[in-house]
Tab-separated table of C-alpha atoms in Angstrom:
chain	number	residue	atom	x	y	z
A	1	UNK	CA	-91.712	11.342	-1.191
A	2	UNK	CA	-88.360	9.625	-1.226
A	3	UNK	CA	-85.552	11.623	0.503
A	4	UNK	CA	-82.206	10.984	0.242
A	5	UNK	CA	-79.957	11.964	3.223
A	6	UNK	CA	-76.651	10.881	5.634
A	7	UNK	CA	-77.944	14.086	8.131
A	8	UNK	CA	-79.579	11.949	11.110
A	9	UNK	CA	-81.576	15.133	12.403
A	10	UNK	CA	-83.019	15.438	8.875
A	11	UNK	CA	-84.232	11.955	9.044
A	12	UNK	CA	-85.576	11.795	12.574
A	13	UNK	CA	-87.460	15.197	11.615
A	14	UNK	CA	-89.291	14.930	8.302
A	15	UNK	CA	-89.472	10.826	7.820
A	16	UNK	CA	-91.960	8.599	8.617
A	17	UNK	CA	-89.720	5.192	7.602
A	18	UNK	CA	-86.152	4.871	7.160
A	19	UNK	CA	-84.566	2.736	5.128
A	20	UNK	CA	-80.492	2.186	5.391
A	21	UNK	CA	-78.146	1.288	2.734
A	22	UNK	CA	-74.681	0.359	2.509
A	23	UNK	CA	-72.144	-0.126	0.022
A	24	UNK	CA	-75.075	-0.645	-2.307
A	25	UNK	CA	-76.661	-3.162	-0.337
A	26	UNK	CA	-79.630	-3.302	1.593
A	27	UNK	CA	-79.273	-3.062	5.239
A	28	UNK	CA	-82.215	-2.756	7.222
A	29	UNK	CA	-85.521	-0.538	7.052
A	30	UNK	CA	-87.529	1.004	10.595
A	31	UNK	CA	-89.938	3.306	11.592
A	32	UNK	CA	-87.996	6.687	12.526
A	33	UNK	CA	-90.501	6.229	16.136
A	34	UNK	CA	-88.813	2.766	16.318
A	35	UNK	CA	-85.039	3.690	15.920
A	36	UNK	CA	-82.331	5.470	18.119
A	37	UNK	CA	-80.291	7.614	16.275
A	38	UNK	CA	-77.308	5.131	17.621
A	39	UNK	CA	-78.826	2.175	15.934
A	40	UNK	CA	-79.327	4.124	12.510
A	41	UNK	CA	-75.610	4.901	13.041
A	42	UNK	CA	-74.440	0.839	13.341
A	43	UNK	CA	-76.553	0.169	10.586
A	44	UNK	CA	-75.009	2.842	8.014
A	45	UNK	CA	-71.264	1.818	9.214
A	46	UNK	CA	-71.776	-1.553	9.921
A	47	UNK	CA	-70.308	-1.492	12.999
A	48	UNK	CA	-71.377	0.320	16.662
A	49	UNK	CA	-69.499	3.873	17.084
A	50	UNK	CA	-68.875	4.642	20.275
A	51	UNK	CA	-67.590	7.892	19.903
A	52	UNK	CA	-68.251	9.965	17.329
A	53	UNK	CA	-65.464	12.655	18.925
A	54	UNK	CA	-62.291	10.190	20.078
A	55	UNK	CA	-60.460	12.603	21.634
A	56	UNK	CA	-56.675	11.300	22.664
A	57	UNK	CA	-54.443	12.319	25.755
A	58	UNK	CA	-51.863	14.666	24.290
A	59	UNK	CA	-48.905	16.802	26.151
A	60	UNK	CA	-49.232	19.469	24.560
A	61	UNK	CA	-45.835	21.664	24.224
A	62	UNK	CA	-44.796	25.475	23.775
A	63	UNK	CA	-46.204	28.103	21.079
A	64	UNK	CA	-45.425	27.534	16.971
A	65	UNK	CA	-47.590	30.205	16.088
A	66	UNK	CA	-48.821	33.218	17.467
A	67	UNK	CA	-51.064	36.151	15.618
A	68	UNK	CA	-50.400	39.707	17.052
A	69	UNK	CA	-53.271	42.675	16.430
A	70	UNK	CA	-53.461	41.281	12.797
A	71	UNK	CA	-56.149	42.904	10.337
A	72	UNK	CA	-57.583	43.080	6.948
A	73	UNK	CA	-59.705	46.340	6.200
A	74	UNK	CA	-63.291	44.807	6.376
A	75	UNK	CA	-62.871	41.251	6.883
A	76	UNK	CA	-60.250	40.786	10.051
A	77	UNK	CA	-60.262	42.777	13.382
A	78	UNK	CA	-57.225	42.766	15.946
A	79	UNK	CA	-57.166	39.120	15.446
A	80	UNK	CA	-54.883	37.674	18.745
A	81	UNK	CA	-54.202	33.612	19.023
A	82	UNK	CA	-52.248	31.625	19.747
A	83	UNK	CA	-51.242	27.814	19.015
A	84	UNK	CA	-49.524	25.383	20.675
A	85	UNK	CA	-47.617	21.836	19.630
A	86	UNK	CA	-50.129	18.726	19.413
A	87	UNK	CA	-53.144	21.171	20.035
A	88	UNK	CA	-56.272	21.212	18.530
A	89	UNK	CA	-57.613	24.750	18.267
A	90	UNK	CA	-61.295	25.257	17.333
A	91	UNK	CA	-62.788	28.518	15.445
A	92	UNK	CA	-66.393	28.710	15.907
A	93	UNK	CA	-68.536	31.248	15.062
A	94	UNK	CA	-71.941	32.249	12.734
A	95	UNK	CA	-71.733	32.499	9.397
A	96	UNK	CA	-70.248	35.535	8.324
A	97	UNK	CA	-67.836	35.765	11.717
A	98	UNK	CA	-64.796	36.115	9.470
A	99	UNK	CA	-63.503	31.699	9.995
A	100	UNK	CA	-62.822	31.226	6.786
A	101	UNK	CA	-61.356	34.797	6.122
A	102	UNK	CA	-59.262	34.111	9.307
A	103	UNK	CA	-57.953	30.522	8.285
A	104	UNK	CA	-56.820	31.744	4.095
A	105	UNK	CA	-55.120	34.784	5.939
A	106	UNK	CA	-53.248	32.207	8.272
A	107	UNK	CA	-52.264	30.223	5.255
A	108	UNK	CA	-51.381	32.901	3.167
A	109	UNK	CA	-54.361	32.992	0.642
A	110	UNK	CA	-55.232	36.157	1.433
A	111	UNK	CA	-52.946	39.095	2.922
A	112	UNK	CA	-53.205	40.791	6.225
A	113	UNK	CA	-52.329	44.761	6.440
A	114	UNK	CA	-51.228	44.796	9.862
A	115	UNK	CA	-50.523	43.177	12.188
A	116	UNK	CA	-47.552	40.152	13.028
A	117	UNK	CA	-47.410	35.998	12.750
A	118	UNK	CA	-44.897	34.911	14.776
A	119	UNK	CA	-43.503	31.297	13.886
A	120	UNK	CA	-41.737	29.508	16.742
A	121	UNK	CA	-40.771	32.873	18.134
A	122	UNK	CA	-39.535	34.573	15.159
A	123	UNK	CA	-41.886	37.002	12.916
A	124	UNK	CA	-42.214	35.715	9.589
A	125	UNK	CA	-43.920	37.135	6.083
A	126	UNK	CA	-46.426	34.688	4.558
A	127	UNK	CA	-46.677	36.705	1.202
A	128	UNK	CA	-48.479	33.824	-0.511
A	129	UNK	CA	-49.208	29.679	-0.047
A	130	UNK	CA	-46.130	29.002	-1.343
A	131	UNK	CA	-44.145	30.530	1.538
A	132	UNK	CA	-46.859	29.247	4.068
A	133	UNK	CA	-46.022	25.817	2.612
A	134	UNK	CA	-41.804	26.814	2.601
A	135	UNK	CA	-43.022	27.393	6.511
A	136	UNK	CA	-45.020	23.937	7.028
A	137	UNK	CA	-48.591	25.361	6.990
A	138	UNK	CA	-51.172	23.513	5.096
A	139	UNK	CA	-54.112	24.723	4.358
A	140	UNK	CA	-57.357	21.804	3.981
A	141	UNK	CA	-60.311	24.341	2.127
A	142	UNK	CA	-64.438	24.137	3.015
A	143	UNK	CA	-65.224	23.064	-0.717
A	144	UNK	CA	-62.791	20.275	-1.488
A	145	UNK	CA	-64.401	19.987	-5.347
A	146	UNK	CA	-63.452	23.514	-6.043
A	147	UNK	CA	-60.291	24.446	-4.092
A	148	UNK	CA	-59.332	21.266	-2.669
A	149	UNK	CA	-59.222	18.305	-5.372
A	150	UNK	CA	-59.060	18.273	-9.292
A	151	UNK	CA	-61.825	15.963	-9.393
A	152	UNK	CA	-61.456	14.685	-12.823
A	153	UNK	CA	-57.934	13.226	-11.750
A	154	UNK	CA	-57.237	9.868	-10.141
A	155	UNK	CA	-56.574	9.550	-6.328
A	156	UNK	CA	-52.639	9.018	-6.466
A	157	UNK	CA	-52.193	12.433	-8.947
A	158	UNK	CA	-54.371	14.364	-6.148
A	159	UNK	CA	-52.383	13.414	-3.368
A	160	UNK	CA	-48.848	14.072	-4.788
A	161	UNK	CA	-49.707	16.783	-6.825
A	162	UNK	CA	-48.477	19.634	-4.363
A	163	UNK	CA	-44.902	17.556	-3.937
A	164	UNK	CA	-44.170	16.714	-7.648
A	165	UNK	CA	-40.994	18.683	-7.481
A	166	UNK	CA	-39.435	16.552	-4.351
A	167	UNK	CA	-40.494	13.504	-6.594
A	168	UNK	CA	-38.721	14.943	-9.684
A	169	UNK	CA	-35.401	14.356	-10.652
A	170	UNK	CA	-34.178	15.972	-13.521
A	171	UNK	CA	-37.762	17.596	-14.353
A	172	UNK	CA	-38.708	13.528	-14.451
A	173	UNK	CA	-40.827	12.009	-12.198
A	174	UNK	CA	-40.555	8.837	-10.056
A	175	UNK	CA	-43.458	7.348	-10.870
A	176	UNK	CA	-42.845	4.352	-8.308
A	177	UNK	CA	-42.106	6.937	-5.283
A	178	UNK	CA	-45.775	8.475	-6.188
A	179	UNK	CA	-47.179	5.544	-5.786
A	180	UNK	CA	-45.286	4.071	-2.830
A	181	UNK	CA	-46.719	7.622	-1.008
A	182	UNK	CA	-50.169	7.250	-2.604
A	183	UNK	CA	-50.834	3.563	-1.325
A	184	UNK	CA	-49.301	5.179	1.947
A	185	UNK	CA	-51.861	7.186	2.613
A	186	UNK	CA	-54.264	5.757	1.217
A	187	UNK	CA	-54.104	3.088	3.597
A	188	UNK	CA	-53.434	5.387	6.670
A	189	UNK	CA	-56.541	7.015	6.110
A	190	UNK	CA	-58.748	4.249	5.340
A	191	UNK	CA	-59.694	5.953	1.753
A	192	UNK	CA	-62.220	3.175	0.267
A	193	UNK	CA	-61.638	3.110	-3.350
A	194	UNK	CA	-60.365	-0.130	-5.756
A	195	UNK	CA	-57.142	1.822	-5.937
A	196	UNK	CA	-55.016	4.846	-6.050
A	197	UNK	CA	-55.652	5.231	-10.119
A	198	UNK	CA	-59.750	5.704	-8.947
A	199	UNK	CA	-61.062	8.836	-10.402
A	200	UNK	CA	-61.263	10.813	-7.419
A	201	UNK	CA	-65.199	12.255	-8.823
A	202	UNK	CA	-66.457	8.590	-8.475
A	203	UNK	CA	-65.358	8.749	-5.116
A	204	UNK	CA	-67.816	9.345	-1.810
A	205	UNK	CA	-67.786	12.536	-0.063
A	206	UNK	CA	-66.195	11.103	2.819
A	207	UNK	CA	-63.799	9.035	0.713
A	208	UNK	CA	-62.716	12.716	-1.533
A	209	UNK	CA	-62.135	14.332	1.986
A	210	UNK	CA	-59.703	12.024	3.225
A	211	UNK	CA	-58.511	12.399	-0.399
A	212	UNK	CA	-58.023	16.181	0.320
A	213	UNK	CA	-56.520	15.878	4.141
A	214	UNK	CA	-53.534	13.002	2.463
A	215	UNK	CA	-52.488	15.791	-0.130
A	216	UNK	CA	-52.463	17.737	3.099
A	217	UNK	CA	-50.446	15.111	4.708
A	218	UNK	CA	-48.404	14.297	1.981
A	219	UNK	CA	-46.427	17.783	2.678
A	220	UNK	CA	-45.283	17.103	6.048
A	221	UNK	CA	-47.043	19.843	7.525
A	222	UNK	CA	-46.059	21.298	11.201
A	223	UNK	CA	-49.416	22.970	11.057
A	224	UNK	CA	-52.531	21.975	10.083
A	225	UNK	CA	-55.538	24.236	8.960
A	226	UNK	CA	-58.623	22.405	8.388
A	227	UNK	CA	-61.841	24.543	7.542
A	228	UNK	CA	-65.208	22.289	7.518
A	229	UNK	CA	-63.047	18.926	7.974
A	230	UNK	CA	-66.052	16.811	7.936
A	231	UNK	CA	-68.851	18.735	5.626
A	232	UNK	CA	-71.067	16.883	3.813
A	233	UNK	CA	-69.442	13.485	5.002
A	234	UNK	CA	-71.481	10.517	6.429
A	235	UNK	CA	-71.342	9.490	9.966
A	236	UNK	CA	-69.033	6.600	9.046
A	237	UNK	CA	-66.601	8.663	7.599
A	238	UNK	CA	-66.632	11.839	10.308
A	239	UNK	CA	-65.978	9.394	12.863
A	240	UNK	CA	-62.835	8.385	11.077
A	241	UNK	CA	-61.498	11.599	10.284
A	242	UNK	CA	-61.724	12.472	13.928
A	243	UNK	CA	-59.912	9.707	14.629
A	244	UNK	CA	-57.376	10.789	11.916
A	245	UNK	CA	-57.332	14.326	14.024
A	246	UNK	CA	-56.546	12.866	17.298
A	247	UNK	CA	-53.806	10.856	16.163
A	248	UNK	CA	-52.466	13.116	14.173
A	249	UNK	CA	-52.582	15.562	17.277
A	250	UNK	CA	-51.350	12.948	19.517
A	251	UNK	CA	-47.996	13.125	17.095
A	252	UNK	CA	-46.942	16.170	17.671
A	253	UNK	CA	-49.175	18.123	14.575
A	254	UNK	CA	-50.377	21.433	15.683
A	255	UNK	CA	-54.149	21.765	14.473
A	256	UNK	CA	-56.453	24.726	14.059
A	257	UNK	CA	-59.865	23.265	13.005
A	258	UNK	CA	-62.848	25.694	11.724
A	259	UNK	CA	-66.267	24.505	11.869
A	260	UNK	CA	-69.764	25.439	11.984
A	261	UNK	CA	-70.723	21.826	13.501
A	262	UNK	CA	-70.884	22.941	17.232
A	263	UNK	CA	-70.510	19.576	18.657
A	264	UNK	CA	-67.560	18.455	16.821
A	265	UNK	CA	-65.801	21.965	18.208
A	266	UNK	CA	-66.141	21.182	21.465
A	267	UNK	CA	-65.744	17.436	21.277
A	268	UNK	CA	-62.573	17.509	19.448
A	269	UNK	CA	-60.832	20.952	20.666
A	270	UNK	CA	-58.218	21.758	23.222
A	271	UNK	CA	-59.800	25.359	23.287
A	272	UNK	CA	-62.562	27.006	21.375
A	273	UNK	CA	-62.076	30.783	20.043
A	274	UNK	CA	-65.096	32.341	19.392
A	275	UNK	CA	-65.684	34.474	16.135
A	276	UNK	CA	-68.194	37.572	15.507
A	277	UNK	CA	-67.929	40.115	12.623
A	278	UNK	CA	-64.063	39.635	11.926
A	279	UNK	CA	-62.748	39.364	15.559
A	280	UNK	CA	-61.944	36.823	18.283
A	281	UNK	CA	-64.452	37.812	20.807
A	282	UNK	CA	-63.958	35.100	23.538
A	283	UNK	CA	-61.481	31.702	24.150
A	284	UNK	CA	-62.572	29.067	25.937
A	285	UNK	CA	-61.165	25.978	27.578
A	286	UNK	CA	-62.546	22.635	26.778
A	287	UNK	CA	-63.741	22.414	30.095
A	288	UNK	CA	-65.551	25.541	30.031
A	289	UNK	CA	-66.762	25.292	26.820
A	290	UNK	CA	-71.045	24.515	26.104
A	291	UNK	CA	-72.844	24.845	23.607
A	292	UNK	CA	-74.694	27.526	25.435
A	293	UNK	CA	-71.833	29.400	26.181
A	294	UNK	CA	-70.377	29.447	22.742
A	295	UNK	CA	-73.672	30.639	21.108
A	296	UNK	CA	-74.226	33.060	23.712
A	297	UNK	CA	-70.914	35.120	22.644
A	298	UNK	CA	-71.516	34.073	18.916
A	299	UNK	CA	-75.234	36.052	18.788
């Protein structure tokens, strides 16, 4: 059997030899008895990663947003949070806990029916993403090929698609100014591609996810919503969009992340909130959040 697969516990579980390629070249082949886990990384980045969670210092500031007793019949529960400048909050939970609900309620995909979101101490409507956007909320979805990305389009029409009417003038675009941004970020996040007119389909995973998080960027968001940042990315690539996180943190950029990946929670957040059947059921520090603690709230 030949398996395909960038999930290392996959790997060390079910194979017998591992073979590593990169950028469509042959790397180096082992026994999975014969390997660490760290030396399969260097070999699939081409380089030794340290950390796979850099986590920066970061001061972080006063409140931007604040949820008060909000709820949506079925989904949400007396949801209570808060956020502060240059933090990065985590939502964990099982599958099913409501993280997902909670983050498109946040952003305005979906409505709440009670409840108040208080923006920099005033209490503000999010009727839709449009006015979450108006507010500087961005909203980075789970399946970036179905909500995130028009695959079929190139790289530079992704990223300044949101933000075609601040590069209009006169219902005419400035076709320079999109791609001035477009190079931007795609140099700022690393996004490995021959340019910013690749198809963004014949892109990697990890390469369309930094895609998704510069349209994201490209709106000069205040806050940052990213559910499943690094799903179905190689190690590589997760490593660099942690990075991205950090730094991004480390400017000032309020961050709530949602994940299922337990380790990247509590290596990359400033506090976890805990998630079971629509409500917040505990908030941790990152000092006293473990794995074991987390799942013991989460079952």
């Amino acid at each position: 059997m030949l398996y395909i697969s960038h999930r290392l516990e996959e790997i060390f579980e079910i194979a017998d030899r591992v073979t590593v390629i990169r950028d469509g070249e042959y790397v180096a082949t082992s026994d999975t008895k014969s390997v660490t886990e760290e030396q399969l990384i260097a070999w699939m980045v081409g380089r030794n990663v340290d950390n796979l969670y850099p986590k920066f210092h970061v001061d972080i500031g006063e409140n931007v947003l604040e949820l008060r007793n909000v709820n949506q019949e079925g989904v949400l529960k007396n949801i209570n949070l808060n956020l502060k400048r240059g933090e990065i909050l985590g939502i964990s939970g099982l599958a099913g806990s409501g993280r997902t609900e909670l983050a498109e309620a946040i952003s305005g995909l979906t409505q709440i029916e009670s409840g108040e979101i208080i923006l920099n101490g005033e209490k503000v409507e999010i009727k839709d993403y449009s006015s979450a956007l108006e507010y500087g909320m961005v909203y980075v979805s789970e399946d970036r090929k179905e909500k995130g990305l028009v695959i079929p389009m190139d790289i530079k029409e992704n990223i300044t698609m949101p933000i075609l009417q601040k590069l209009s003038n006169s219902k005419v675009i400035d076709f320079q100014e999109e791609r001035t941004i477009s190079n931007h970020y795609m140099e700022q996040l690393s996004i490995k591609a021959p340019s910013i007119d690749s198809i963004v389909g014949n892109l990697s995973g990890g390469n369309q996810q930094k895609v998704a998080i510069a349209k994201a960027l490209a709106c000069k968001p205040k806050i940052l919503i990213l559910d499943e940042p690094t799903r179905g990315v190689d190690v590589g690539a997760k490593s660099e969009i942690h990075r991205l996180i950090s730094q991004l943190a480390k400017e000032g950029l309020s961050i709530i992340m949602v994940s299922s990946d337990l380790p990247e929670i509590l290596g990359m957040a400033d506090r976890v909130c805990v998630m079971k059947n629509g409500t917040i059921v505990k908030t941790f520090s990152r000092e006293e959040a473990t794995q074991e603690k987390v799942l013991a709230v989460s079952l």
